[in-house]
Short mmCIF file of C-alpha atoms in Angstrom, two decimals:
data_model
loop_
_atom_site.label_atom_id
_atom_site.label_comp_id
_atom_site.label_asym_id
_atom_site.label_seq_id
_atom_site.Cartn_x
_atom_site.Cartn_y
_atom_site.Cartn_z
CA MET A 1 89.22 82.70 31.46
CA GLN A 2 89.42 78.81 32.43
CA LYS A 3 87.20 76.37 34.12
CA ASN A 4 87.12 76.11 38.13
CA ARG A 5 90.45 78.93 38.18
CA GLN A 6 90.25 80.26 41.21
CA LYS A 7 91.91 82.68 42.89
CA ILE A 8 94.28 82.17 45.87
CA VAL A 9 96.02 83.40 48.65
CA VAL A 10 99.62 80.34 49.88
CA MET A 11 100.28 81.88 53.59
CA GLY A 12 104.17 81.13 53.94
CA LEU A 13 106.67 80.10 50.65
CA GLY A 14 108.71 78.45 52.21
CA TYR A 15 110.27 74.86 51.47
CA ILE A 16 106.31 73.95 51.00
CA GLY A 17 104.08 77.23 50.09
CA LEU A 18 106.03 77.87 47.25
CA PRO A 19 106.21 75.01 44.69
CA THR A 20 102.39 74.05 46.50
CA ALA A 21 101.92 77.15 44.64
CA SER A 22 103.70 77.26 42.09
CA MET A 23 101.79 74.46 40.85
CA LEU A 24 98.85 76.14 41.42
CA ALA A 25 99.68 78.56 39.44
CA THR A 26 100.78 76.74 36.78
CA LYS A 27 97.83 74.74 36.06
CA GLY A 28 95.86 78.00 36.19
CA HIS A 29 95.39 79.36 39.04
CA GLU A 30 96.04 82.94 39.90
CA VAL A 31 98.18 82.86 42.83
CA VAL A 32 99.45 85.30 45.66
CA GLY A 33 101.62 83.21 47.79
CA VAL A 34 102.34 85.01 50.84
CA ASP A 35 105.47 85.55 53.17
CA ILE A 36 106.71 87.96 55.84
CA ASN A 37 110.66 88.13 54.69
CA GLU A 38 110.71 90.81 51.83
CA GLU A 39 113.83 89.07 50.56
CA ALA A 40 112.36 86.48 49.23
CA VAL A 41 109.29 87.98 47.87
CA ASN A 42 110.96 90.20 45.67
CA ILE A 43 113.67 86.96 44.98
CA ILE A 44 110.45 84.79 43.64
CA ASN A 45 108.50 88.82 42.13
CA SER A 46 111.47 88.57 39.58
CA GLY A 47 111.42 84.41 38.29
CA ARG A 48 113.87 83.73 40.93
CA ILE A 49 113.66 81.03 44.24
CA HIS A 50 115.59 81.80 47.48
CA ILE A 51 115.54 77.87 48.72
CA VAL A 52 117.05 74.68 46.98
CA GLU A 53 115.31 72.17 44.84
CA PRO A 54 115.74 70.42 41.81
CA ASP A 55 113.39 71.73 38.75
CA LEU A 56 111.60 74.23 41.02
CA ASP A 57 113.76 77.65 39.45
CA ILE A 58 112.35 76.47 36.10
CA LEU A 59 108.63 76.10 37.86
CA VAL A 60 108.54 79.41 39.35
CA ARG A 61 110.37 81.65 36.62
CA SER A 62 107.26 79.22 34.34
CA ALA A 63 104.55 80.69 37.19
CA VAL A 64 105.71 83.81 37.41
CA ASN A 65 106.24 85.00 33.64
CA SER A 66 102.16 83.90 33.24
CA GLY A 67 100.81 86.19 35.32
CA ASN A 68 99.63 83.74 37.07
CA LEU A 69 101.96 84.18 40.32
CA LYS A 70 102.69 86.98 42.52
CA ALA A 71 104.54 86.88 45.80
CA SER A 72 103.62 90.05 48.70
CA THR A 73 103.46 90.97 52.41
CA THR A 74 100.15 90.51 52.39
CA PRO A 75 97.33 88.69 51.43
CA GLU A 76 93.99 89.89 49.74
CA GLU A 77 90.78 88.24 49.05
CA ALA A 78 90.65 85.16 47.45
CA ASP A 79 88.43 81.93 46.89
CA THR A 80 91.26 79.93 48.08
CA PHE A 81 92.56 80.23 50.86
CA ILE A 82 95.93 77.94 51.97
CA ILE A 83 98.09 77.52 54.77
CA ALA A 84 102.48 75.96 55.01
CA VAL A 85 104.18 77.65 57.45
CA PRO A 86 106.14 76.26 59.67
CA THR A 87 105.06 74.89 63.25
CA PRO A 88 108.05 74.30 65.44
CA PHE A 89 108.98 74.19 68.64
CA LYS A 90 107.27 76.23 71.61
CA ASN A 91 111.28 77.43 73.80
CA GLY A 92 112.27 75.17 76.37
CA GLU A 93 110.49 71.97 77.10
CA GLN A 94 108.73 71.28 80.22
CA ALA A 95 109.60 67.75 82.26
CA HIS A 96 112.40 67.06 78.39
CA LEU A 97 108.76 67.40 76.73
CA LYS A 98 108.60 69.56 73.55
CA ILE A 99 105.73 71.78 72.85
CA PRO A 100 104.48 72.43 69.79
CA ASP A 101 103.96 76.51 68.51
CA VAL A 102 100.93 76.40 66.38
CA SER A 103 101.35 80.59 67.17
CA TYR A 104 102.49 80.91 63.82
CA VAL A 105 99.25 79.54 62.02
CA ASP A 106 97.28 80.92 64.33
CA ALA A 107 98.74 84.28 63.19
CA ALA A 108 97.82 83.56 59.09
CA THR A 109 94.61 82.49 60.45
CA ARG A 110 94.62 86.03 62.00
CA ALA A 111 95.36 87.57 59.36
CA ILE A 112 93.27 86.35 56.88
CA ALA A 113 90.54 86.53 58.59
CA PRO A 114 89.41 90.17 57.46
CA PHE A 115 89.47 89.58 53.75
CA LEU A 116 87.05 85.72 54.54
CA ARG A 117 83.44 85.88 52.88
CA GLU A 118 81.10 83.46 52.52
CA GLY A 119 82.27 80.00 50.22
CA ASN A 120 85.61 80.61 50.92
CA LEU A 121 87.60 77.41 51.81
CA ILE A 122 91.42 77.55 54.10
CA ILE A 123 93.13 74.65 53.79
CA LEU A 124 96.22 73.87 56.32
CA GLU A 125 99.06 72.35 54.86
CA SER A 126 101.95 72.35 58.13
CA THR A 127 101.94 69.05 59.28
CA SER A 128 99.72 70.36 62.90
CA PRO A 129 98.71 68.80 66.37
CA VAL A 130 95.74 67.21 65.83
CA GLY A 131 93.08 69.27 66.80
CA THR A 132 94.72 72.27 65.23
CA THR A 133 92.03 72.53 62.13
CA GLU A 134 89.01 72.66 64.46
CA ALA A 135 91.34 75.57 66.23
CA ILE A 136 91.37 77.66 62.58
CA GLY A 137 87.81 77.22 63.33
CA GLU A 138 87.73 78.31 66.00
CA ILE A 139 89.44 81.72 65.54
CA ILE A 140 87.33 81.95 62.39
CA ASN A 141 84.05 81.89 64.73
CA GLN A 142 86.01 84.55 67.10
CA LEU A 143 87.27 87.55 64.92
CA ARG A 144 84.67 87.02 62.47
CA PRO A 145 80.94 85.85 63.89
CA ASP A 146 79.01 86.02 59.88
CA LEU A 147 80.79 83.46 59.20
CA ALA A 148 80.56 81.42 62.60
CA GLN A 149 82.02 77.46 62.02
CA HIS A 150 79.96 73.97 63.71
CA PRO A 151 83.20 71.78 63.12
CA GLY A 152 82.10 68.75 63.18
CA THR A 153 78.59 68.84 61.98
CA ASN A 154 77.44 67.76 58.13
CA ASN A 155 74.12 68.43 58.70
CA TYR A 156 74.54 72.16 57.19
CA SER A 157 75.48 74.56 55.19
CA PRO A 158 79.14 76.10 55.89
CA GLN A 159 80.35 79.72 55.42
CA VAL A 160 83.45 79.09 55.31
CA PHE A 161 85.09 75.67 54.63
CA ILE A 162 87.90 74.34 56.21
CA ALA A 163 90.34 71.52 55.92
CA HIS A 164 93.53 69.31 56.19
CA CYS A 165 96.08 68.59 53.41
CA PRO A 166 99.35 67.57 55.67
CA GLU A 167 102.12 67.72 53.00
CA ARG A 168 103.94 64.71 52.43
CA VAL A 169 106.45 64.69 49.97
CA LEU A 170 110.21 64.69 49.63
CA PRO A 171 113.05 67.42 49.55
CA GLY A 172 114.96 66.69 46.47
CA TYR A 173 111.60 65.12 45.26
CA ILE A 174 109.07 67.77 45.89
CA ILE A 175 108.16 68.38 42.14
CA ARG A 176 107.10 65.10 41.56
CA GLU A 177 106.00 63.70 44.72
CA LEU A 178 103.13 66.43 44.35
CA VAL A 179 102.03 65.28 41.75
CA ASP A 180 101.83 61.51 42.21
CA ASN A 181 101.95 61.30 45.34
CA ASP A 182 98.58 59.32 47.03
CA ARG A 183 96.58 62.77 49.24
CA ILE A 184 94.66 63.19 52.56
CA ILE A 185 92.72 65.44 53.27
CA GLY A 186 90.64 65.56 56.29
CA GLY A 187 88.20 68.34 56.82
CA ILE A 188 85.06 70.09 59.93
CA ASN A 189 82.90 68.84 57.66
CA ARG A 190 82.24 66.38 54.89
CA ALA A 191 81.16 69.33 52.19
CA SER A 192 85.00 70.61 53.03
CA ALA A 193 86.79 68.23 52.89
CA GLU A 194 84.57 68.06 49.25
CA LYS A 195 85.68 71.36 48.26
CA ALA A 196 89.28 70.77 49.32
CA ARG A 197 89.57 67.47 47.17
CA ASP A 198 87.92 69.66 43.73
CA LEU A 199 90.70 71.70 44.29
CA TYR A 200 93.28 69.78 44.17
CA ASN A 201 92.57 67.54 41.74
CA THR A 202 93.74 70.09 39.33
CA PHE A 203 97.23 68.71 40.11
CA CYS A 204 97.77 65.72 41.84
CA ASN A 205 97.89 62.48 40.33
CA GLY A 206 97.72 60.47 43.04
CA THR A 207 94.76 59.19 44.26
CA ILE A 208 93.19 61.63 46.91
CA PHE A 209 91.31 60.30 50.16
CA LEU A 210 88.59 62.43 52.44
CA THR A 211 88.58 62.06 56.33
CA ASP A 212 88.32 64.22 59.07
CA SER A 213 90.50 67.09 59.76
CA LYS A 214 91.53 64.61 62.95
CA THR A 215 92.41 61.45 61.12
CA ALA A 216 93.46 63.33 59.37
CA GLU A 217 96.31 65.69 61.12
CA MET A 218 97.10 61.91 63.55
CA SER A 219 98.10 59.94 59.75
CA LYS A 220 100.34 62.79 59.20
CA LEU A 221 101.94 62.55 62.12
CA VAL A 222 102.36 58.60 62.70
CA GLU A 223 103.79 58.66 59.37
CA ASN A 224 107.10 60.03 60.90
CA SER A 225 106.72 58.59 63.71
CA PHE A 226 106.83 55.29 62.09
CA ARG A 227 110.16 56.19 60.36
CA ASP A 228 111.87 58.12 63.15
CA VAL A 229 111.02 54.71 64.94
CA ASN A 230 113.00 52.36 62.37
CA ILE A 231 115.70 55.08 62.07
CA ALA A 232 116.40 54.97 66.22
CA PHE A 233 116.63 51.40 65.58
CA ALA A 234 119.27 51.16 63.19
CA ASN A 235 121.27 54.19 65.36
CA GLU A 236 120.61 51.96 67.92
CA LEU A 237 122.28 48.90 65.73
CA SER A 238 125.05 51.31 65.27
CA LEU A 239 125.82 52.30 68.81
CA ILE A 240 126.03 48.98 70.55
CA SER A 241 128.12 47.11 66.69
CA ASP A 242 130.70 50.31 67.31
CA ARG A 243 131.11 48.59 71.23
CA VAL A 244 131.08 45.28 70.06
CA GLY A 245 133.80 45.97 67.29
CA VAL A 246 131.44 44.98 63.90
CA ASN A 247 130.39 47.11 60.89
CA VAL A 248 127.18 48.08 61.14
CA TRP A 249 126.46 48.50 57.72
CA ASP A 250 127.85 45.28 57.41
CA VAL A 251 125.10 43.71 59.82
CA ILE A 252 122.53 45.66 58.58
CA GLU A 253 123.93 44.98 54.82
CA LEU A 254 123.18 40.95 55.99
CA ALA A 255 120.47 41.40 58.44
CA ASN A 256 118.41 43.22 55.16
CA ARG A 257 118.28 39.37 53.53
CA HIS A 258 115.29 37.97 55.34
CA PRO A 259 113.20 38.21 53.54
CA ARG A 260 111.14 39.83 55.82
CA VAL A 261 113.70 42.47 57.43
CA ASN A 262 113.82 46.63 55.73
CA ILE A 263 116.20 47.65 58.61
CA LEU A 264 116.26 51.52 57.49
CA ASN A 265 120.38 53.39 57.80
CA PRO A 266 121.73 55.08 60.17
CA GLY A 267 123.33 58.25 60.02
CA PRO A 268 124.93 61.02 62.44
CA GLY A 269 120.81 62.29 64.27
CA VAL A 270 117.76 62.58 62.57
CA GLY A 271 117.05 65.98 60.61
CA GLY A 272 114.29 68.34 58.88
CA HIS A 273 111.12 69.94 60.35
CA CYS A 274 109.39 66.42 60.27
CA ILE A 275 111.03 63.66 61.17
CA ALA A 276 112.51 65.80 64.16
CA VAL A 277 110.07 67.27 65.41
CA ASP A 278 106.84 65.51 64.38
CA PRO A 279 106.45 62.03 67.09
CA TRP A 280 107.01 64.72 69.88
CA PHE A 281 103.22 66.36 68.98
CA VAL A 282 102.14 63.07 69.48
CA VAL A 283 104.06 62.19 72.63
CA SER A 284 102.66 65.75 74.10
CA ALA A 285 99.39 65.20 73.36
CA ALA A 286 99.65 61.57 74.88
CA PRO A 287 103.09 61.51 77.39
CA GLU A 288 101.64 58.23 79.05
CA GLU A 289 100.56 56.07 75.52
CA ALA A 290 104.17 57.30 73.39
CA ARG A 291 106.61 55.46 75.20
CA LEU A 292 108.21 53.72 72.21
CA ILE A 293 107.47 57.01 70.10
CA ARG A 294 109.27 59.11 72.45
CA THR A 295 112.15 56.76 72.81
CA ALA A 296 112.99 56.55 69.05
CA ARG A 297 113.36 60.50 70.03
CA GLU A 298 115.29 60.51 72.72
CA VAL A 299 117.98 57.80 70.49
CA ASN A 300 117.78 59.55 67.84
CA ASP A 301 118.48 63.01 69.94
CA HIS A 302 121.31 61.15 71.27
CA LYS A 303 122.94 60.11 68.52
CA PRO A 304 125.18 64.35 66.95
CA HIS A 305 126.06 63.44 70.69
CA TRP A 306 128.14 60.62 70.80
CA VAL A 307 129.67 61.25 67.43
CA LEU A 308 130.65 64.44 68.91
CA ASN A 309 132.23 62.77 71.77
CA LYS A 310 133.77 59.83 69.44
CA VAL A 311 135.48 62.50 66.85
CA LYS A 312 136.83 64.94 70.60
CA ALA A 313 138.63 61.32 70.92
CA LYS A 314 140.16 61.16 68.42
CA ALA A 315 141.56 64.25 68.16
CA ALA A 316 142.88 64.39 71.20
CA ARG A 317 145.46 62.23 69.44
CA PHE A 318 146.53 65.52 67.70
CA LYS A 319 148.29 68.37 69.50
CA GLU A 320 146.67 70.65 66.63
CA PRO A 321 143.73 68.39 65.21
CA VAL A 322 142.31 69.82 62.40
CA ILE A 323 139.01 68.46 61.86
CA GLY A 324 137.16 68.13 58.52
CA CYS A 325 132.96 68.47 59.13
CA LEU A 326 131.88 67.37 55.63
CA GLY A 327 127.34 68.56 54.85
CA LEU A 328 125.71 70.07 56.67
CA SER A 329 122.58 69.72 55.08
CA PHE A 330 120.00 67.12 57.72
CA LYS A 331 120.16 64.73 53.69
CA ALA A 332 121.95 65.33 51.11
CA ASN A 333 122.09 67.01 47.89
CA ILE A 334 120.06 70.05 49.94
CA ASP A 335 120.45 72.63 51.06
CA ASP A 336 117.48 72.88 54.08
CA LEU A 337 119.37 73.14 57.59
CA ARG A 338 116.34 72.93 60.03
CA GLU A 339 116.57 70.66 63.08
CA SER A 340 120.02 69.40 61.24
CA PRO A 341 122.16 67.10 63.14
CA ALA A 342 125.34 67.46 61.23
CA MET A 343 125.09 71.24 62.14
CA GLU A 344 124.08 70.83 65.56
CA ILE A 345 127.62 68.48 65.33
CA THR A 346 129.58 70.64 64.04
CA LYS A 347 128.91 73.84 65.94
CA GLY A 348 129.18 71.71 69.18
CA LEU A 349 132.61 71.30 67.77
CA VAL A 350 134.02 75.04 66.57
CA SER A 351 132.44 75.37 70.57
CA SER A 352 134.58 72.81 71.85
CA GLY A 353 137.73 74.04 70.55
CA VAL A 354 138.77 70.46 69.89
CA GLY A 355 141.32 72.19 67.26
CA ARG A 356 140.86 73.67 63.96
CA VAL A 357 137.31 73.43 62.50
CA MET A 358 136.99 73.98 58.39
CA VAL A 359 133.66 72.88 57.16
CA CYS A 360 132.60 72.52 53.82
CA GLU A 361 128.67 72.02 52.23
CA PRO A 362 128.41 72.02 49.02
CA ASN A 363 125.02 73.39 48.34
CA VAL A 364 124.67 75.78 51.40
CA CYS A 365 125.98 80.09 50.28
CA ASN A 366 129.03 80.59 52.03
CA GLY A 367 128.18 82.58 55.16
CA SER A 368 124.80 81.68 55.13
CA ALA A 369 124.79 79.37 57.81
CA GLY A 370 126.57 81.37 60.41
CA MET A 371 130.16 80.31 59.79
CA GLU A 372 132.78 79.65 57.40
CA LEU A 373 132.50 77.15 54.04
CA HIS A 374 135.77 75.78 52.23
CA GLU A 375 135.98 74.48 48.72
CA LEU A 376 136.12 69.66 49.61
CA SER A 377 139.87 69.88 47.75
CA GLN A 378 140.60 72.99 51.34
CA VAL A 379 139.21 70.54 53.09
CA LEU A 380 140.48 66.77 52.05
CA ARG A 381 144.01 68.64 52.02
CA GLU A 382 144.91 70.33 55.51
CA ALA A 383 142.14 67.84 57.55
CA ASP A 384 143.33 65.44 60.14
CA ILE A 385 140.40 64.08 60.35
CA LEU A 386 137.01 63.54 58.14
CA VAL A 387 133.53 63.80 58.82
CA VAL A 388 130.94 62.81 57.00
CA LEU A 389 128.14 64.26 58.44
CA VAL A 390 125.85 64.18 55.26
CA ASP A 391 125.96 61.34 51.88
CA HIS A 392 125.83 64.64 49.10
CA ASP A 393 126.90 63.10 45.60
CA GLU A 394 130.26 65.56 45.84
CA PHE A 395 131.19 62.74 48.76
CA LYS A 396 130.89 60.13 47.10
CA GLY A 397 132.84 59.77 44.32
CA ILE A 398 136.17 61.49 46.24
CA ASP A 399 139.18 59.15 45.75
CA ARG A 400 139.85 56.98 48.26
CA GLU A 401 143.78 57.19 47.94
CA LEU A 402 143.27 60.90 49.44
CA LEU A 403 142.09 59.53 52.46
CA LYS A 404 144.98 56.60 53.58
CA GLU A 405 146.31 59.66 56.47
CA LYS A 406 143.32 60.60 57.61
CA VAL A 407 141.16 59.92 60.82
CA VAL A 408 138.30 58.79 58.74
CA ILE A 409 134.86 58.78 60.94
CA ASP A 410 131.88 58.25 58.30
CA THR A 411 128.16 58.45 59.76
CA ARG A 412 126.51 57.60 56.73
CA GLY A 413 128.68 54.97 55.02
CA VAL A 414 129.77 56.32 52.41
CA TRP A 415 133.69 55.49 52.29
CA ARG A 416 132.92 51.72 53.82
#
């Protein structure tokens, strides 16, 4: 048996859990991936994948064929338990404040509690509000008093080690970034952080920084809030440029010639389960103090409505307009629809009845997005209005001659 080989249970086999489980398996660990989606479990056990991510299919097939990775709907005893489940919003809003929902983390913790043994390690990878990692320890205290924890105490030998290691990967580059990116590990005590570091050292080439769990949680939220604030600046520039009649892409390109200016690109909004979500975790924790972060979120949340109104205004010029929406995912060349502004805009156009809406999304199977999808050639042929919502590679090489008779609304600057 390989030295330091562990048995690892990964709770959640989505965009983070499955790559992480597969990577650990290819490094010689015995990995059980757990998910409530039985169809996904069966697909993975056949050596295939249920999500789109470059090179993930090769990694999963290798891990399954090696015998080191299997998927299941139930956890079992292990040395380490990794929680990689969603942390969405609770239903509804309180005073326009979006509240994080950690019920999936709670459920995963309760599911593994009966299988815990002295000396086990629990790692939370899910991006979570500050204090969630310590809350896992509190749940363990309630369910397993024989494994009582004392968060924040360094002068004792823990019964169970608990740490937070937030994922820091970019969809489309997950496999490479799992290995190469620096990692932050925050433990409920130093011993927990060190034990988690030893595991991540088996596959991470990046530098691993140790801290406490609350600092690690806050650091991840700050990373995505920083991106969100900067995207909001670009999106606000796009609104201002449209009002005063200049091309925002030209403005940004020229402004970025300054050696200390680096403005990001605007778009139809901000999507995905990180940048569009995590800043609200900060706002909900300190609503009076997080004024800039909250305003940036509101700017980015408003952008899809602005795009929607712009399309409707163009459609009003036609008797029976055909509107071609290009892209549904939240970013280029992936199939992830979570919090996608493109999806929000497209659904808004369909429900408004402003015209016939044709959708092209090359990374999603027909019907899986809840609407009929069309080939790009058909959309280009039949649409009066073309709305670029995602900068997929398939859209970049379109012959500009095909666009001459169309009304074009390019939210990504693909055809400028």
